[in-house]
Every structure is written in structure tokens, then in C-alpha cells.
């Protein structure tokens, strides 16, 4: 399914001559110009999902907190690999060590109780039919204490970009011709094109911390669709 959005900002030059610069190349327009911004989005079913997971540990000393965390983090990574996720799709994204405090109501002050260590890992799932099972196994068997995601995407979206680009160009030309004809010109020629890309996916599921296995068994996953969007800024010259 294809959804279209068109945003127009047309400017007719007050003077008969306008100059456009791209890098070191100067393009001179002898007639009025039209500037258009066009956005075209192509929706499709995702085939890839990514999420982050990890463990958090607390201990009286920094050394113990790090040791405990390292052991638990290794369990999580080993579990990811055993679930079919390749090494190239697993990446450590952050390790933090911080002092841990608890609020003492009696003294109305924060009391130092030890250290807190967090280790986060991102993973990419290329068989998203297994995503629910993987998330379940990480918490129930892998020792993960938090999950964040998933984020859905299309692994190879080159064809989607091509389709969106073609439709955006067609839309832009149709609009430019409409402006040109209204001003008594027969056609248009392109002076410049710049492109921007964006991907739209479902928002991530809420972060889950410290959930027991029963809370995530048979976790339902709805992948929906993701959108690949091409944003074009095109300048046309009106021609006789």
C-alpha cells in the first residue's frame, strides 16, 4: 500500500534571471523558477526487528557488582546466540557503574548502600516470527532484567526507495507543470534535486524490567507495517 503526502512551496522569481549553486557548478535560469518539496511514503511488511536487553546488578562493592554483572551479561549473550542470533547482530551498547543510594526517612538523607552496574546489549532478529519466543526466553531462561523495543525495519529497502522516488518525481513534475501552465509556459526543466530519507515504524513496546517468566510467556507480537519515505526538494525552471 502506498500513501502519498505532498508539500508545496512554490516561488515565482520576481526577476527574469535567477542563479542556483550546487557545489562548484552554477546553473542559470532564464525564466521564473518553481521550488517544490515532495514526500512519498511506501509501506511494507517488515522483515527485521531489533531490540535492546541487558542486566542490572547491585553489590556492596564495585568489584563485586562488576563481577556479578559480567557473569549475568555473558548468560544473556550466550542465550541470544543459542536462539539463532548471529555474532554480527549482537552488540554491547553500554556499560555503566554508579554509586547506589537509598533514601533514609529517619535522617531524611540519601544513604550510600553500594554500587549498581548496568550492561546493555542490542540484538537484531532476522526471522521475526521467532521474536516473541526470543524475548520470552531471554527473560525466563537468559536472566535478562530489562527489554526495550522492538523496532521493525526492512533489511533491504532499495526497491521501496526506488518506487517512492519515482512516484515523488512524478508528483513533483505534475505540480510544476500545473504552475508553469498557469503562468503561460509550456513546460519545465529540472535545475536541482536534493533527497532526504526517513523510515517510519511502529513505536517500541514499553520497557519491561524485572519481569517474571509467567509475565512474558506466549508474548504476542504484531509487526504491522513500516514506511520508507523519500523527501525531495526540486527546483524547476519554466520553459516556453
Short mmCIF file of C-alpha atoms in Angstrom, two decimals:
data_model
loop_
_atom_site.label_atom_id
_atom_site.label_comp_id
_atom_site.label_asym_id
_atom_site.label_seq_id
_atom_site.Cartn_x
_atom_site.Cartn_y
_atom_site.Cartn_z
CA UNK A 1 0.00 0.00 0.00
CA UNK A 2 1.31 3.45 -0.86
CA UNK A 3 0.48 6.60 1.00
CA UNK A 4 1.31 9.96 -0.55
CA UNK A 5 1.91 13.31 1.04
CA UNK A 6 2.74 16.38 -0.99
CA UNK A 7 4.05 19.61 0.46
CA UNK A 8 4.41 22.52 -1.93
CA UNK A 9 6.31 25.75 -1.62
CA UNK A 10 6.29 27.47 -4.97
CA UNK A 11 8.18 30.65 -5.64
CA UNK A 12 7.99 32.59 -8.86
CA UNK A 13 11.11 34.67 -9.36
CA UNK A 14 10.47 38.40 -9.43
CA UNK A 15 13.40 38.93 -11.80
CA UNK A 16 13.70 37.09 -15.13
CA UNK A 17 17.11 35.66 -14.21
CA UNK A 18 17.95 33.56 -11.14
CA UNK A 19 21.13 31.69 -10.22
CA UNK A 20 21.37 28.36 -8.36
CA UNK A 21 24.57 26.94 -6.90
CA UNK A 22 25.33 23.25 -6.33
CA UNK A 23 28.89 22.55 -5.24
CA UNK A 24 31.05 24.46 -7.75
CA UNK A 25 28.51 24.27 -10.58
CA UNK A 26 26.42 27.34 -11.36
CA UNK A 27 23.05 26.82 -13.03
CA UNK A 28 21.44 29.87 -14.58
CA UNK A 29 17.71 30.10 -15.14
CA UNK A 30 16.49 32.46 -17.85
CA UNK A 31 12.85 32.19 -16.76
CA UNK A 32 10.92 32.10 -13.47
CA UNK A 33 11.61 29.12 -11.23
CA UNK A 34 9.43 26.86 -9.08
CA UNK A 35 10.68 25.30 -5.83
CA UNK A 36 8.84 22.17 -4.65
CA UNK A 37 9.15 19.87 -1.65
CA UNK A 38 7.60 16.45 -2.22
CA UNK A 39 7.29 13.50 0.17
CA UNK A 40 6.33 9.98 -0.88
CA UNK A 41 5.95 7.05 1.51
CA UNK A 42 5.76 3.35 0.63
CA UNK A 43 4.54 0.98 3.32
CA UNK A 44 5.54 -2.67 3.53
CA UNK A 45 5.73 -5.55 5.97
CA UNK A 46 9.00 -5.54 7.97
CA UNK A 47 11.38 -8.47 7.87
CA UNK A 48 13.78 -7.41 10.63
CA UNK A 49 13.36 -6.45 14.27
CA UNK A 50 15.87 -5.03 16.74
CA UNK A 51 15.68 -4.62 20.50
CA UNK A 52 17.90 -3.95 23.46
CA UNK A 53 18.21 -6.08 26.54
CA UNK A 54 20.56 -6.44 29.47
CA UNK A 55 21.09 -6.93 33.14
CA UNK A 56 21.42 -4.73 36.20
CA UNK A 57 23.19 -5.83 39.37
CA UNK A 58 23.83 -4.35 42.79
CA UNK A 59 26.53 -5.17 45.32
CA UNK A 60 28.28 -3.56 48.32
CA UNK A 61 31.49 -3.11 46.33
CA UNK A 62 32.17 -2.01 42.76
CA UNK A 63 34.28 -5.10 42.10
CA UNK A 64 31.54 -7.48 43.17
CA UNK A 65 28.89 -5.59 41.23
CA UNK A 66 31.01 -5.79 38.07
CA UNK A 67 31.75 -9.48 38.55
CA UNK A 68 28.10 -10.34 39.12
CA UNK A 69 27.06 -8.27 36.13
CA UNK A 70 29.68 -9.78 33.84
CA UNK A 71 28.51 -13.27 34.68
CA UNK A 72 24.85 -12.42 34.06
CA UNK A 73 25.61 -10.47 30.88
CA UNK A 74 27.51 -13.45 29.46
CA UNK A 75 24.46 -15.61 30.14
CA UNK A 76 22.27 -13.20 28.20
CA UNK A 77 24.67 -13.06 25.23
CA UNK A 78 25.06 -16.85 25.20
CA UNK A 79 21.29 -17.19 25.23
CA UNK A 80 20.94 -14.82 22.28
CA UNK A 81 23.41 -16.94 20.31
CA UNK A 82 21.65 -20.18 21.25
CA UNK A 83 18.41 -18.68 19.92
CA UNK A 84 19.95 -18.31 16.47
CA UNK A 85 21.11 -14.69 16.56
CA UNK A 86 24.50 -14.33 14.88
CA UNK A 87 27.53 -12.63 16.43
CA UNK A 88 27.34 -9.78 13.90
CA UNK A 89 23.81 -8.99 15.10
CA UNK A 90 24.75 -8.72 18.78
CA UNK A 91 26.44 -5.59 20.10
CA UNK A 92 27.20 -4.25 23.56
CA UNK A 93 25.79 -0.72 23.62
CA UNK A 94 26.60 0.46 27.12
CA UNK A 95 28.10 -0.48 30.47
CA UNK A 96 27.61 1.80 33.46
CA UNK A 97 28.86 1.73 37.05
CA UNK A 98 27.27 4.08 39.57
CA UNK A 99 27.07 4.52 43.29
CA UNK A 100 23.77 3.27 44.71
CA UNK A 101 21.87 5.24 47.33
CA UNK A 102 18.72 4.66 49.33
CA UNK A 103 16.64 7.34 50.95
CA UNK A 104 16.64 7.12 54.75
CA UNK A 105 13.35 8.51 56.03
CA UNK A 106 14.64 8.79 59.58
CA UNK A 107 17.54 11.06 58.69
CA UNK A 108 15.86 12.41 55.54
CA UNK A 109 19.08 11.83 53.64
CA UNK A 110 20.34 9.54 50.91
CA UNK A 111 22.41 6.69 52.34
CA UNK A 112 25.18 5.00 50.33
CA UNK A 113 24.48 1.26 50.06
CA UNK A 114 26.86 0.09 47.35
CA UNK A 115 27.17 0.07 43.59
CA UNK A 116 24.88 -0.51 40.64
CA UNK A 117 26.10 -1.88 37.29
CA UNK A 118 24.10 -1.99 34.07
CA UNK A 119 25.09 -3.79 30.87
CA UNK A 120 23.01 -3.25 27.72
CA UNK A 121 23.13 -5.28 24.53
CA UNK A 122 21.33 -4.69 21.23
CA UNK A 123 20.25 -7.58 19.02
CA UNK A 124 18.79 -7.90 15.53
CA UNK A 125 16.31 -10.66 14.72
CA UNK A 126 16.05 -11.58 11.04
CA UNK A 127 13.30 -14.17 11.49
CA UNK A 128 10.68 -12.01 13.19
CA UNK A 129 8.26 -14.92 13.52
CA UNK A 130 10.55 -16.06 16.35
CA UNK A 131 10.67 -12.65 18.05
CA UNK A 132 8.09 -13.41 20.74
CA UNK A 133 9.78 -16.69 21.62
CA UNK A 134 13.19 -15.00 21.78
CA UNK A 135 12.01 -12.24 24.13
CA UNK A 136 10.29 -14.81 26.33
CA UNK A 137 13.40 -17.00 26.51
CA UNK A 138 15.68 -14.07 27.37
CA UNK A 139 13.68 -13.28 30.50
CA UNK A 140 12.65 -16.78 31.55
CA UNK A 141 15.93 -18.55 30.75
CA UNK A 142 18.59 -15.98 29.90
CA UNK A 143 18.40 -13.86 33.04
CA UNK A 144 17.64 -10.57 31.29
CA UNK A 145 16.29 -7.95 33.68
CA UNK A 146 15.12 -5.45 31.06
CA UNK A 147 13.90 -5.29 27.47
CA UNK A 148 13.34 -2.31 25.22
CA UNK A 149 11.86 -2.48 21.74
CA UNK A 150 11.25 -3.97 19.28
CA UNK A 151 11.93 -1.64 16.36
CA UNK A 152 10.84 -3.03 13.00
CA UNK A 153 12.52 -2.37 9.67
CA UNK A 154 13.11 -3.71 6.17
CA UNK A 155 16.59 -5.14 5.74
CA UNK A 156 16.91 -4.27 2.04
CA UNK A 157 14.63 -1.35 1.21
CA UNK A 158 16.34 -0.34 -2.05
CA UNK A 159 13.31 -1.30 -4.19
CA UNK A 160 10.98 0.56 -1.83
CA UNK A 161 13.17 3.66 -2.09
CA UNK A 162 13.19 3.37 -5.87
CA UNK A 163 9.40 3.19 -6.00
CA UNK A 164 8.97 6.10 -3.60
CA UNK A 165 11.50 8.16 -5.57
CA UNK A 166 9.77 7.51 -8.89
CA UNK A 167 6.38 8.50 -7.51
CA UNK A 168 7.80 11.59 -5.81
CA UNK A 169 9.40 12.74 -9.07
CA UNK A 170 6.16 12.15 -10.96
CA UNK A 171 4.17 14.11 -8.40
CA UNK A 172 6.63 16.97 -8.40
CA UNK A 173 6.68 17.24 -12.19
CA UNK A 174 2.88 17.23 -12.34
CA UNK A 175 2.69 20.05 -9.83
CA UNK A 176 5.45 22.04 -11.55
CA UNK A 177 3.69 21.75 -14.89
CA UNK A 178 0.48 22.96 -13.30
CA UNK A 179 2.23 26.11 -12.08
CA UNK A 180 4.02 26.63 -15.41
CA UNK A 181 0.86 26.24 -17.49
CA UNK A 182 -0.99 28.65 -15.22
CA UNK A 183 1.72 31.24 -15.94
CA UNK A 184 1.59 30.67 -19.70
CA UNK A 185 4.64 28.41 -20.05
CA UNK A 186 4.63 25.13 -21.98
CA UNK A 187 6.83 23.03 -19.73
CA UNK A 188 9.55 22.83 -17.07
CA UNK A 189 13.14 21.67 -16.77
CA UNK A 190 14.89 20.49 -13.62
CA UNK A 191 17.57 22.76 -12.19
CA UNK A 192 18.35 20.91 -8.98
CA UNK A 193 17.24 17.92 -6.87
CA UNK A 194 18.12 17.09 -3.28
CA UNK A 195 16.93 13.99 -1.45
CA UNK A 196 16.27 13.03 2.14
CA UNK A 197 15.30 9.64 3.55
CA UNK A 198 13.28 8.61 6.57
CA UNK A 199 11.82 5.39 7.94
CA UNK A 200 8.63 5.16 9.93
CA UNK A 201 7.90 2.17 12.13
CA UNK A 202 5.64 1.26 14.97
CA UNK A 203 6.65 2.75 18.29
CA UNK A 204 8.64 0.46 20.57
CA UNK A 205 6.85 -1.62 23.14
CA UNK A 206 7.20 -0.32 26.72
CA UNK A 207 10.34 -1.24 28.57
CA UNK A 208 9.99 -4.27 30.80
CA UNK A 209 12.14 -4.53 33.90
CA UNK A 210 12.47 -7.43 36.29
CA UNK A 211 9.54 -9.35 34.79
CA UNK A 212 9.00 -12.96 35.82
CA UNK A 213 8.70 -15.68 33.21
CA UNK A 214 4.93 -16.04 33.53
CA UNK A 215 4.53 -12.40 32.51
CA UNK A 216 6.02 -12.88 29.06
CA UNK A 217 5.16 -16.44 28.06
CA UNK A 218 3.43 -16.57 24.68
CA UNK A 219 4.22 -12.90 24.22
CA UNK A 220 2.11 -11.68 21.27
CA UNK A 221 3.92 -9.63 18.65
CA UNK A 222 2.15 -7.59 15.97
CA UNK A 223 4.62 -6.41 13.33
CA UNK A 224 2.28 -4.12 11.38
CA UNK A 225 3.97 -2.18 8.58
CA UNK A 226 6.93 0.17 8.24
CA UNK A 227 7.15 3.10 5.89
CA UNK A 228 10.07 4.07 3.66
CA UNK A 229 9.85 7.75 2.79
CA UNK A 230 11.68 9.79 0.15
CA UNK A 231 11.75 13.57 0.59
CA UNK A 232 12.70 15.56 -2.49
CA UNK A 233 13.41 19.25 -2.89
CA UNK A 234 13.30 20.11 -6.58
CA UNK A 235 13.79 23.38 -8.41
CA UNK A 236 12.31 23.73 -11.88
CA UNK A 237 12.64 26.44 -14.49
CA UNK A 238 9.57 27.31 -16.54
CA UNK A 239 10.21 26.95 -20.28
CA UNK A 240 8.32 28.08 -23.39
#
